[in-house]
CSV table of C-alpha atoms in Angstrom, one decimal:
chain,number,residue,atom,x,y,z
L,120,UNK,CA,-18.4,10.3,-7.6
L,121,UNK,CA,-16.3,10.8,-4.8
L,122,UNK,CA,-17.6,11.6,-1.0
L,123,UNK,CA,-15.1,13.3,1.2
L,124,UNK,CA,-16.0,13.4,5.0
L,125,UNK,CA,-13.6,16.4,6.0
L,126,UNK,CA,-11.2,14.9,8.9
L,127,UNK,CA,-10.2,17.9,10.9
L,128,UNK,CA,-10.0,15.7,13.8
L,129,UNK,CA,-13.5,16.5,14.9
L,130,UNK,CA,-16.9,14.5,15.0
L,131,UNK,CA,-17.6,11.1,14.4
L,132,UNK,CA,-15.9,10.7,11.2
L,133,UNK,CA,-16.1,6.5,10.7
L,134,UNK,CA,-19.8,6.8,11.7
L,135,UNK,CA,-20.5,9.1,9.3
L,136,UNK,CA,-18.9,7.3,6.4
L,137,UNK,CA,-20.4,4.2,7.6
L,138,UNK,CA,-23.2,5.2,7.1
L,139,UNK,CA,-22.8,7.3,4.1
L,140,UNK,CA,-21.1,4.0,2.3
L,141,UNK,CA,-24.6,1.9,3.5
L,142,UNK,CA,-26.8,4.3,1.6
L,143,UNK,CA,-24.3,4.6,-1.9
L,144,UNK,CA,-21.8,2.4,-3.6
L,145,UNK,CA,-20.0,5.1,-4.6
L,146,UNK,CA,-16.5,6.1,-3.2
L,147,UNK,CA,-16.4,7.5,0.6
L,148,UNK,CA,-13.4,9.3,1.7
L,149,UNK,CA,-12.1,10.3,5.2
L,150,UNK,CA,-9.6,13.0,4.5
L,151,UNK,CA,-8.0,17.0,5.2
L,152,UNK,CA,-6.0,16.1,2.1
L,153,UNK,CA,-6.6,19.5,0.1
L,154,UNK,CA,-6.8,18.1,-3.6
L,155,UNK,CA,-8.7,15.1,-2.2
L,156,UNK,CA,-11.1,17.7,-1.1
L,157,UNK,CA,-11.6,20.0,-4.1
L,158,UNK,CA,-11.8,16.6,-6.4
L,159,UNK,CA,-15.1,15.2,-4.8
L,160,UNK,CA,-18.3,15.9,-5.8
L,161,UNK,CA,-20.0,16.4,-2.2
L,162,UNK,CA,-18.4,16.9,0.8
L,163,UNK,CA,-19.9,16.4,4.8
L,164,UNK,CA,-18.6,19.0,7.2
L,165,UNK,CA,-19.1,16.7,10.7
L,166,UNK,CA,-18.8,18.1,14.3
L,167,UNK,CA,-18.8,17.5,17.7
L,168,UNK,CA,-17.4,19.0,20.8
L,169,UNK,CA,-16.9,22.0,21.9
L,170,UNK,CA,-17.1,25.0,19.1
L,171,UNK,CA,-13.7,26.4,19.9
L,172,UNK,CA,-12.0,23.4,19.9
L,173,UNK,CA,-13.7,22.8,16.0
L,174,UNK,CA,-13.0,26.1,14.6
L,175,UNK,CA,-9.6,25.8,16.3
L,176,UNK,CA,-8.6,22.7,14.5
L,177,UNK,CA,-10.0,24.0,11.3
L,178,UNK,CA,-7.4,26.4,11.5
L,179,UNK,CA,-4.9,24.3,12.6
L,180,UNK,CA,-5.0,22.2,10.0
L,181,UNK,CA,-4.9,25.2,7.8
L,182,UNK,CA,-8.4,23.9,6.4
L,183,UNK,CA,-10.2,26.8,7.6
L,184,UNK,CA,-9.7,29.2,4.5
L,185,UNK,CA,-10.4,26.4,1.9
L,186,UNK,CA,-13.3,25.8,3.5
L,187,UNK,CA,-14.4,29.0,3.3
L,188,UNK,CA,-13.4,29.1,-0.4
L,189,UNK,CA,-16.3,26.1,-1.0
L,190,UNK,CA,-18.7,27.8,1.1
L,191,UNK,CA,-18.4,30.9,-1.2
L,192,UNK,CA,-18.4,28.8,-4.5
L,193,UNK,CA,-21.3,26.9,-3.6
L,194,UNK,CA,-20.3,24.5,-7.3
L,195,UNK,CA,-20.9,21.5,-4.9
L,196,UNK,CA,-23.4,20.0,-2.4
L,197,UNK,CA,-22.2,19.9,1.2
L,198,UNK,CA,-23.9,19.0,4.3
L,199,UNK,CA,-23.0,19.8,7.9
L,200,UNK,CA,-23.9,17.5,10.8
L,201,UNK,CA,-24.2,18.7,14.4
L,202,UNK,CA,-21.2,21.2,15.1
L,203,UNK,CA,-21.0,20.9,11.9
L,204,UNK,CA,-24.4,23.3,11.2
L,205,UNK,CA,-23.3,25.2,14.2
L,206,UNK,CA,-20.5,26.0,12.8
L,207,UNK,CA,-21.7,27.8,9.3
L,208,UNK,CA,-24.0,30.4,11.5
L,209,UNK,CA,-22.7,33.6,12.6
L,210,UNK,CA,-21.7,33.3,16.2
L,211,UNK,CA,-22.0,30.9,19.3
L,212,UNK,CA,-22.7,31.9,22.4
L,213,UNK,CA,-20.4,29.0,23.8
L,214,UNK,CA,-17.1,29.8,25.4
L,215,UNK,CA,-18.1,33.5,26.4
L,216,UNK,CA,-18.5,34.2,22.3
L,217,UNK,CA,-17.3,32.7,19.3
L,218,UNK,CA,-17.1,33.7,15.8
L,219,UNK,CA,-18.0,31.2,13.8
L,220,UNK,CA,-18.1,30.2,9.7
L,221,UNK,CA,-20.6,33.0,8.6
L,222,UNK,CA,-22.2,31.0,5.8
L,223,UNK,CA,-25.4,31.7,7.2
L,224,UNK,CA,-27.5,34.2,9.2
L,225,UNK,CA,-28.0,32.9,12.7
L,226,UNK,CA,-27.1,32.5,16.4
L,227,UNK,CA,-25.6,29.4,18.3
L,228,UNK,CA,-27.4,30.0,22.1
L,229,UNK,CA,-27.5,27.2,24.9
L,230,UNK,CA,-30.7,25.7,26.5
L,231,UNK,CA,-30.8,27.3,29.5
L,232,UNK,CA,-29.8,25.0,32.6
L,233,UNK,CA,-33.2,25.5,34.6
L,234,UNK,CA,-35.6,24.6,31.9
L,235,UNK,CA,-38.7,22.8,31.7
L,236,UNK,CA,-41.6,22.1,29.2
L,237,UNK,CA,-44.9,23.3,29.9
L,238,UNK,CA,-45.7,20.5,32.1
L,239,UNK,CA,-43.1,21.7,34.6
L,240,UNK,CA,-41.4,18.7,34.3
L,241,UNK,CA,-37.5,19.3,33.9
L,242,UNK,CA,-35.7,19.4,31.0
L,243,UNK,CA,-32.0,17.6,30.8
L,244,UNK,CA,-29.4,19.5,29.3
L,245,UNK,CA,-27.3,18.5,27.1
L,246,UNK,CA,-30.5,16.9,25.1
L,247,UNK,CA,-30.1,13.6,24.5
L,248,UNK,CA,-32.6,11.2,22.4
L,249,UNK,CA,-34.8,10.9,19.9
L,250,UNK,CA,-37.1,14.3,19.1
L,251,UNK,CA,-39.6,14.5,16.4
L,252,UNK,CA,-38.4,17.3,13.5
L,253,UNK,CA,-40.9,19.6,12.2
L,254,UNK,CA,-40.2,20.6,8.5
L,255,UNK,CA,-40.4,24.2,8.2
L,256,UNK,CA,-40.2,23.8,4.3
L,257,UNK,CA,-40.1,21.4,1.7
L,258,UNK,CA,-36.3,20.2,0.6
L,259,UNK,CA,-34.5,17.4,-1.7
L,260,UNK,CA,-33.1,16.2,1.6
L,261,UNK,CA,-36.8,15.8,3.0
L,262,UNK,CA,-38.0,13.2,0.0
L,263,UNK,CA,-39.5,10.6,1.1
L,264,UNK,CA,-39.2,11.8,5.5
L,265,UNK,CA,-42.8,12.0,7.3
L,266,UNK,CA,-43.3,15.5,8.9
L,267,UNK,CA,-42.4,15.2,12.4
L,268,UNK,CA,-40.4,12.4,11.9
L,269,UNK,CA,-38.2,11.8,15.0
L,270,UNK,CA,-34.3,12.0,14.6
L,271,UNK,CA,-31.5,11.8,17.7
L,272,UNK,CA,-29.7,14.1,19.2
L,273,UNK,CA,-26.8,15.0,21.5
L,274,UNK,CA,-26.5,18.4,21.8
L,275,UNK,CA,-26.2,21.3,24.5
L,276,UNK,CA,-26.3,24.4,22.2
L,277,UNK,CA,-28.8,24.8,19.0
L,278,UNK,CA,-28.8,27.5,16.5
L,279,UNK,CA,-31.7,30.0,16.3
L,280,UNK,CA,-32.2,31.7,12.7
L,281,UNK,CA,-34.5,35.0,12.1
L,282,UNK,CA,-34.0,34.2,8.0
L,283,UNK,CA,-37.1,32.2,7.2
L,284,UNK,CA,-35.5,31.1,4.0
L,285,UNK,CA,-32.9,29.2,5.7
L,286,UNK,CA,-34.5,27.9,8.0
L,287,UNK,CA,-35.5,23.8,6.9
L,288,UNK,CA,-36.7,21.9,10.2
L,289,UNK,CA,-36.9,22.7,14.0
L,290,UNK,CA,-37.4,20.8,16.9
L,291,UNK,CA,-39.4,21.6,21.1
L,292,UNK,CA,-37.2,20.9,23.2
L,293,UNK,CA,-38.9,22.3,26.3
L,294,UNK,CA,-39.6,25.9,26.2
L,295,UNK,CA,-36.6,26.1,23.1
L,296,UNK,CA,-37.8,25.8,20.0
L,297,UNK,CA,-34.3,25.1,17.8
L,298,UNK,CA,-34.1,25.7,14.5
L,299,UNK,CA,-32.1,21.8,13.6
L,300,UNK,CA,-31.6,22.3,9.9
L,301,UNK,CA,-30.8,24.9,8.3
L,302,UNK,CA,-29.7,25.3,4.8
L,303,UNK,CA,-28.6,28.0,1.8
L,304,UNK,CA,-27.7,27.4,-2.1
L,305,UNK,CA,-25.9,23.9,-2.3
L,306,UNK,CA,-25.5,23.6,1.3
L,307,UNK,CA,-27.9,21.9,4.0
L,308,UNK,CA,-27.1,21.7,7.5
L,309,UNK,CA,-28.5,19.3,10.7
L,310,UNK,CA,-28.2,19.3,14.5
L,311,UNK,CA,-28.8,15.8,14.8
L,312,UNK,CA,-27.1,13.0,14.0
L,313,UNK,CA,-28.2,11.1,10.6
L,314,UNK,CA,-26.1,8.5,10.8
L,315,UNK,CA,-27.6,7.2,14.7
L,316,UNK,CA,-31.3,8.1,13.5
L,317,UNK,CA,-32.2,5.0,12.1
L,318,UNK,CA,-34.5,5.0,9.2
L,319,UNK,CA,-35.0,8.7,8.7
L,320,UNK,CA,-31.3,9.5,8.8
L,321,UNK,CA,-30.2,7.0,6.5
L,322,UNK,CA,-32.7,8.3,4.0
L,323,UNK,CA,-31.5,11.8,4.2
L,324,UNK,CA,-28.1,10.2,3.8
L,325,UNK,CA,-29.6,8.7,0.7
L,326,UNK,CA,-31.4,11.8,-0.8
L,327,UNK,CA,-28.1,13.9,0.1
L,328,UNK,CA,-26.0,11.6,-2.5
L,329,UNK,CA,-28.9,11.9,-4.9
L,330,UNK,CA,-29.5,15.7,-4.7
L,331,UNK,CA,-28.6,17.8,-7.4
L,332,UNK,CA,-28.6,21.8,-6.4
């Protein structure tokens, strides 16, 4: 079994891989090599930045339509990690409006800059820490995770789905309630970042290599 972290020049690639070679002693690839690609068995879409600049590079290196191509198969499990979940949703409000992947009903929105929790205590954005995860429903990726575990974060935009069935896990973040994993067919997606969450994110990591859609 063969890994491959897709290296689009976006997200924290090494992290990821570290971490993904910790939980399996299988073989863990960084690479945008196409027939490295389509040979492994699961794949992680990462992301971080800005959303234009990810989709841009996607298309840059002339990875966007075979990623697209997997999305539609769905004949392997992939897993997106911050921009990366972003990025399969519809559209992101980021940048005045960007079209994004499609995979998956939903919008990308932003916390607004003026918000607070109910205590009327502010609310930093981008959101930065550890927040617990509530898990909306049951998963493969969820085995052996507590409800409400806490996972960390880094984000200033957060996806918001109407689709009960794909949504998997949301977080309160002030007055925001995002919707932090999302997920359809072989495919499951997470704003925050396994790989810096400790325990919890390590184990997903784990049940991700073990999951069989």
């Amino acid at each position: 079994m063969t890994i491959a972290v897709i290296d689009y020049g976006m997200g924290n690639l090494h992290s990821v891989a570290k971490a993904l070679e910790h939980v399996t002693h299988e073989n863990v690839v960084i690479t945008r090599d196409a027939r490295r690609i389509h040979g492994a068995t699961r794949l992680v879409l990462p992301g971080q930045g800005a959303i234009r600049d990810c989709i841009g590079e996607l298309e840059r290196t002339e990875l966007r339509g075979m990623v697209d191509e997997l999305l539609a198969r769905q004949n392997k499990p992939l897993l997106g990690i911050c921009v990366g979940q972003q990025m399969l949703h519809e559209h992101s409000e980021e940048n005045d409006g960007v079209d994004c992947l499609g995979f998956m009903p939903g919008e990308v929105r932003r916390f607004p800059a003026d918000m607070s929790d109910e205590s009327g205590n502010r609310c930093k954005v981008p959101h930065m820490g550890w927040n617990l995860v509530h898990q909306h429903q049951s998963h493969p990726l969820w085995e052996g995770i507590d409800q409400n575990e806490h996972f960390y974060f880094v984000h200033s935009y957060y996806v918001e789905v109407e689709d009960d069935s794909v949504l998997f896990g949301a977080t309160d973040y002030g007055r925001v309630k995002a919707h932090v994993a999302t997920g359809r067919d072989a495919t499951f997606a997470v704003q925050f970042h396994p790989e810096k969450s400790s325990r919890a994110g390590l184990r997903l990591l784990e049940n991700f290599v073990q999951w069989m859609p």
